mmCIF file of C-alpha atoms in Angstrom:
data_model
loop_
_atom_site.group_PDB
_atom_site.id
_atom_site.type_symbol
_atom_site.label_atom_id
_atom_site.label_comp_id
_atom_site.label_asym_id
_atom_site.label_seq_id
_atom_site.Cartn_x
_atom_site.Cartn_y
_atom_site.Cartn_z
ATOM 1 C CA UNK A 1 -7.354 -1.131 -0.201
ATOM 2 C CA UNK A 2 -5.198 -0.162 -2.997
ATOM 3 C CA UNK A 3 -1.506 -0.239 -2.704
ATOM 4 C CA UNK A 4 1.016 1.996 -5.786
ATOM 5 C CA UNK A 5 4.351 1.120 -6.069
ATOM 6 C CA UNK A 6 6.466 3.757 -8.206
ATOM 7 C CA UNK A 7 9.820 3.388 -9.648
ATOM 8 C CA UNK A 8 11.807 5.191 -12.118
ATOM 9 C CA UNK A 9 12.667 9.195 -11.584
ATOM 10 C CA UNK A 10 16.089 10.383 -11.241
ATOM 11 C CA UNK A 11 18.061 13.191 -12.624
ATOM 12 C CA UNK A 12 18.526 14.330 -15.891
ATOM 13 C CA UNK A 13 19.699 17.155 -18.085
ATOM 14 C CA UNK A 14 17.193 19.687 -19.359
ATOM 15 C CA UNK A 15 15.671 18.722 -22.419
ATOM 16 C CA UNK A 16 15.924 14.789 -21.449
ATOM 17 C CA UNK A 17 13.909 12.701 -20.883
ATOM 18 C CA UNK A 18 12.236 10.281 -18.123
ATOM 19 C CA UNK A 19 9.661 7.601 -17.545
ATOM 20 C CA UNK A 20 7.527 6.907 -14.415
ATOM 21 C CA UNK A 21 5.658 3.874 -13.599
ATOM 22 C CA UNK A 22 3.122 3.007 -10.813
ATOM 23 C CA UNK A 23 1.877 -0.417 -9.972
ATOM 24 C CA UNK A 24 -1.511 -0.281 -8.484
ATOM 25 C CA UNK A 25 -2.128 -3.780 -6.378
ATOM 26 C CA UNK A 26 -4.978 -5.229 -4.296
ATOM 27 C CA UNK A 27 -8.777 -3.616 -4.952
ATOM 28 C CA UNK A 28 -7.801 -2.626 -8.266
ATOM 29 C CA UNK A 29 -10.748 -3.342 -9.164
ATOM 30 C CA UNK A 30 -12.532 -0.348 -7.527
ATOM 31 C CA UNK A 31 -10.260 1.966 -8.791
ATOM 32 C CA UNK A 32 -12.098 4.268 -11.422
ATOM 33 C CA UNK A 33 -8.605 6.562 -12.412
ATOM 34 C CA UNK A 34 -5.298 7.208 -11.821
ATOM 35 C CA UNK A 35 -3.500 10.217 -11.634
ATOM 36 C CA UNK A 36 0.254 11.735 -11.370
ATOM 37 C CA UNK A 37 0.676 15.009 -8.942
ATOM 38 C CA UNK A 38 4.262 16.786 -8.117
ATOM 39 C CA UNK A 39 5.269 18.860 -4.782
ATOM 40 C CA UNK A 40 8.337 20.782 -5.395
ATOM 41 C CA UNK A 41 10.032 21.972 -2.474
ATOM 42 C CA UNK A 42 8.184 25.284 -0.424
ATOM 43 C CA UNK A 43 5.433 24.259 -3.303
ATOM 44 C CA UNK A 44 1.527 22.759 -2.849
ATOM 45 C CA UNK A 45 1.185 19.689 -4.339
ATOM 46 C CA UNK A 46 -0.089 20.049 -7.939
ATOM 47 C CA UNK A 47 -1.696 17.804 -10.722
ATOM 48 C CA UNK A 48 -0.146 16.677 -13.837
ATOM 49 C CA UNK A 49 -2.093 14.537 -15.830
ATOM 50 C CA UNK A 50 -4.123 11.366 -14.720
ATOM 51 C CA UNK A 51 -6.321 8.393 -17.106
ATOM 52 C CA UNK A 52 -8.835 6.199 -16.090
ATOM 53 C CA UNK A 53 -8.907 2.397 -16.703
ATOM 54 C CA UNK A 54 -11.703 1.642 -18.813
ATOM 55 C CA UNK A 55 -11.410 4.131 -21.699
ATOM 56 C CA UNK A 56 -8.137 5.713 -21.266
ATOM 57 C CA UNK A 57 -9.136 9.067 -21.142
ATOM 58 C CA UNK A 58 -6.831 11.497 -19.821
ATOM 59 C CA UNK A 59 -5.984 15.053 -18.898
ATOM 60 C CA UNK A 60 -3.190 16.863 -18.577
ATOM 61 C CA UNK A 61 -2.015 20.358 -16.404
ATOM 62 C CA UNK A 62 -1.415 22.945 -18.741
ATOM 63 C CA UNK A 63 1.920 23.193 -18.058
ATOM 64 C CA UNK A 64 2.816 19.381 -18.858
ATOM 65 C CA UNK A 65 0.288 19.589 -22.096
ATOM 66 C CA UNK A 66 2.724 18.128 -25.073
ATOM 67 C CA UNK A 67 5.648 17.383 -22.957
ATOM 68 C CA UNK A 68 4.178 14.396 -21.004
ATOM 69 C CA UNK A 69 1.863 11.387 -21.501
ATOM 70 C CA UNK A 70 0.509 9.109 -19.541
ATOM 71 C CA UNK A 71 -0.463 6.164 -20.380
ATOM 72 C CA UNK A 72 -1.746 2.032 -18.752
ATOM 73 C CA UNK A 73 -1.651 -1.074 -19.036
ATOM 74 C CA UNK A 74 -4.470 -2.660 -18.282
ATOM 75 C CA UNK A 75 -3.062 -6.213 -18.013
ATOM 76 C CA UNK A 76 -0.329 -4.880 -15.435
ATOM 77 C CA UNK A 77 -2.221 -2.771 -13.312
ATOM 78 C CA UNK A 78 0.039 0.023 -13.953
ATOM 79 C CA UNK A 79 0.143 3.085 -15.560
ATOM 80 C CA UNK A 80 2.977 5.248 -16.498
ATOM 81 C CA UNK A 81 4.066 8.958 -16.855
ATOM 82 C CA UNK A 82 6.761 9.624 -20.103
ATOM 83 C CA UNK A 83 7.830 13.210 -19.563
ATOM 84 C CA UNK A 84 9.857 14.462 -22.500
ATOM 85 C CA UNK A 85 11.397 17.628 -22.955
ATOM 86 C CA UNK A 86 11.778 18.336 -19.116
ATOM 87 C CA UNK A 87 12.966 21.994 -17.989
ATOM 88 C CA UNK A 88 14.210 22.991 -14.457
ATOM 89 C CA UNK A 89 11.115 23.800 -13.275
ATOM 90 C CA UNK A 90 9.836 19.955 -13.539
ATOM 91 C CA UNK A 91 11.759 19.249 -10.208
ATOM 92 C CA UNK A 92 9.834 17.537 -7.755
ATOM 93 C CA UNK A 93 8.707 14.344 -5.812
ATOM 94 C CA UNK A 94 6.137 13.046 -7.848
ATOM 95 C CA UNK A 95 3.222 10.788 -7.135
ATOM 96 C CA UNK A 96 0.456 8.413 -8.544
ATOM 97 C CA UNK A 97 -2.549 7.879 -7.133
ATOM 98 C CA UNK A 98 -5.967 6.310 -7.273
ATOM 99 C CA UNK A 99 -9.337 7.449 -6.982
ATOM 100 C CA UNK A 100 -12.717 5.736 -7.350
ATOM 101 C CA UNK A 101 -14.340 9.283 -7.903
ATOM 102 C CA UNK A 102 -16.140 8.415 -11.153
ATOM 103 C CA UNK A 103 -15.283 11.429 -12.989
ATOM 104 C CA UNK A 104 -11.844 12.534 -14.370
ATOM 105 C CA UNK A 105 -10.039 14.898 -11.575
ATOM 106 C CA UNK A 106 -7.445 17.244 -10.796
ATOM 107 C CA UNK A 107 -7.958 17.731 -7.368
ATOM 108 C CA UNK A 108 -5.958 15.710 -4.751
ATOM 109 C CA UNK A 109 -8.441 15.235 -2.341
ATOM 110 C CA UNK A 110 -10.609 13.221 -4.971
ATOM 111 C CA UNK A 111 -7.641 10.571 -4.645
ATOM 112 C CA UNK A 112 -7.901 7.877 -2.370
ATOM 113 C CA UNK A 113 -4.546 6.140 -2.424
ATOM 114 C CA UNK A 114 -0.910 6.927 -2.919
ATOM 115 C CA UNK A 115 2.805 5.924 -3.934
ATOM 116 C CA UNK A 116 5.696 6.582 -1.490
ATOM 117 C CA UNK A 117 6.804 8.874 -4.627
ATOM 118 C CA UNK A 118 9.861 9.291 -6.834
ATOM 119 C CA UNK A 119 12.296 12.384 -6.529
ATOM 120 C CA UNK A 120 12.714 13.967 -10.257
ATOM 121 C CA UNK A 121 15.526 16.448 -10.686
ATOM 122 C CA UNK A 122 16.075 18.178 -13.677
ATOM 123 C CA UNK A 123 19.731 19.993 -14.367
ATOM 124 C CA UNK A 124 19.957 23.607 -15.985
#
């Protein structure tokens, strides 16, 4: 088992800015990626960007793509989510997750553990 804790999120003007972080406990080990999705309200749940362990690679959403990085640290077992920039239409619940899928994904069902996740609200 793999337990994420999140913290950070809040609410902030457009154009500001926020960090996320997620800290990823127990099997860590087995854990091949990590990922950050959003569900805004009426809305699926979506994927943002996600990185895996070893190498760091990532991938982002196209609408996220220059705004937002994520990022890890190893030695922590956590990885985090700077969003920059944010507009309206980043408002959501957003949440980390895990997956031992060994190939970088964007699809939610490839993620086998989850944060509670963090409310994000972003002013006009």
């Amino acid at each position: 088992q793999v337990q994420l804790g999140q913290s950070g999120g809040g609410l902030v003007q457009a154009g500001g800015s926020l960090r996320l972080s997620c800290a990823a406990s127990g099997r860590t080990f087995s854990s091949y990626a990590m990922g950050w999705f959003r569900q805004a309200p009426g809305k699926e749940r979506e994927f943002v960007a996600t990185i895996t362990w070893i190498t760091g690679d990532t991938y982002y959403a196209d609408s996220v793509r220059g705004r937002f990085t994520i990022s890890r640290d190893n030695a922590k077992n956590t990885v985090y989510l700077r969003m920059n920039s944010l507009k309206p239409e980043d408002t959501a619940v957003y949440y980390c997750a895990a997956t031992d899928f060994r190939v970088l994904s964007i699809l939610s069902s490839r993620y086998n553990y989850w944060g509670q996740g963090t409310q994000v609200t972003v002013s006009s």
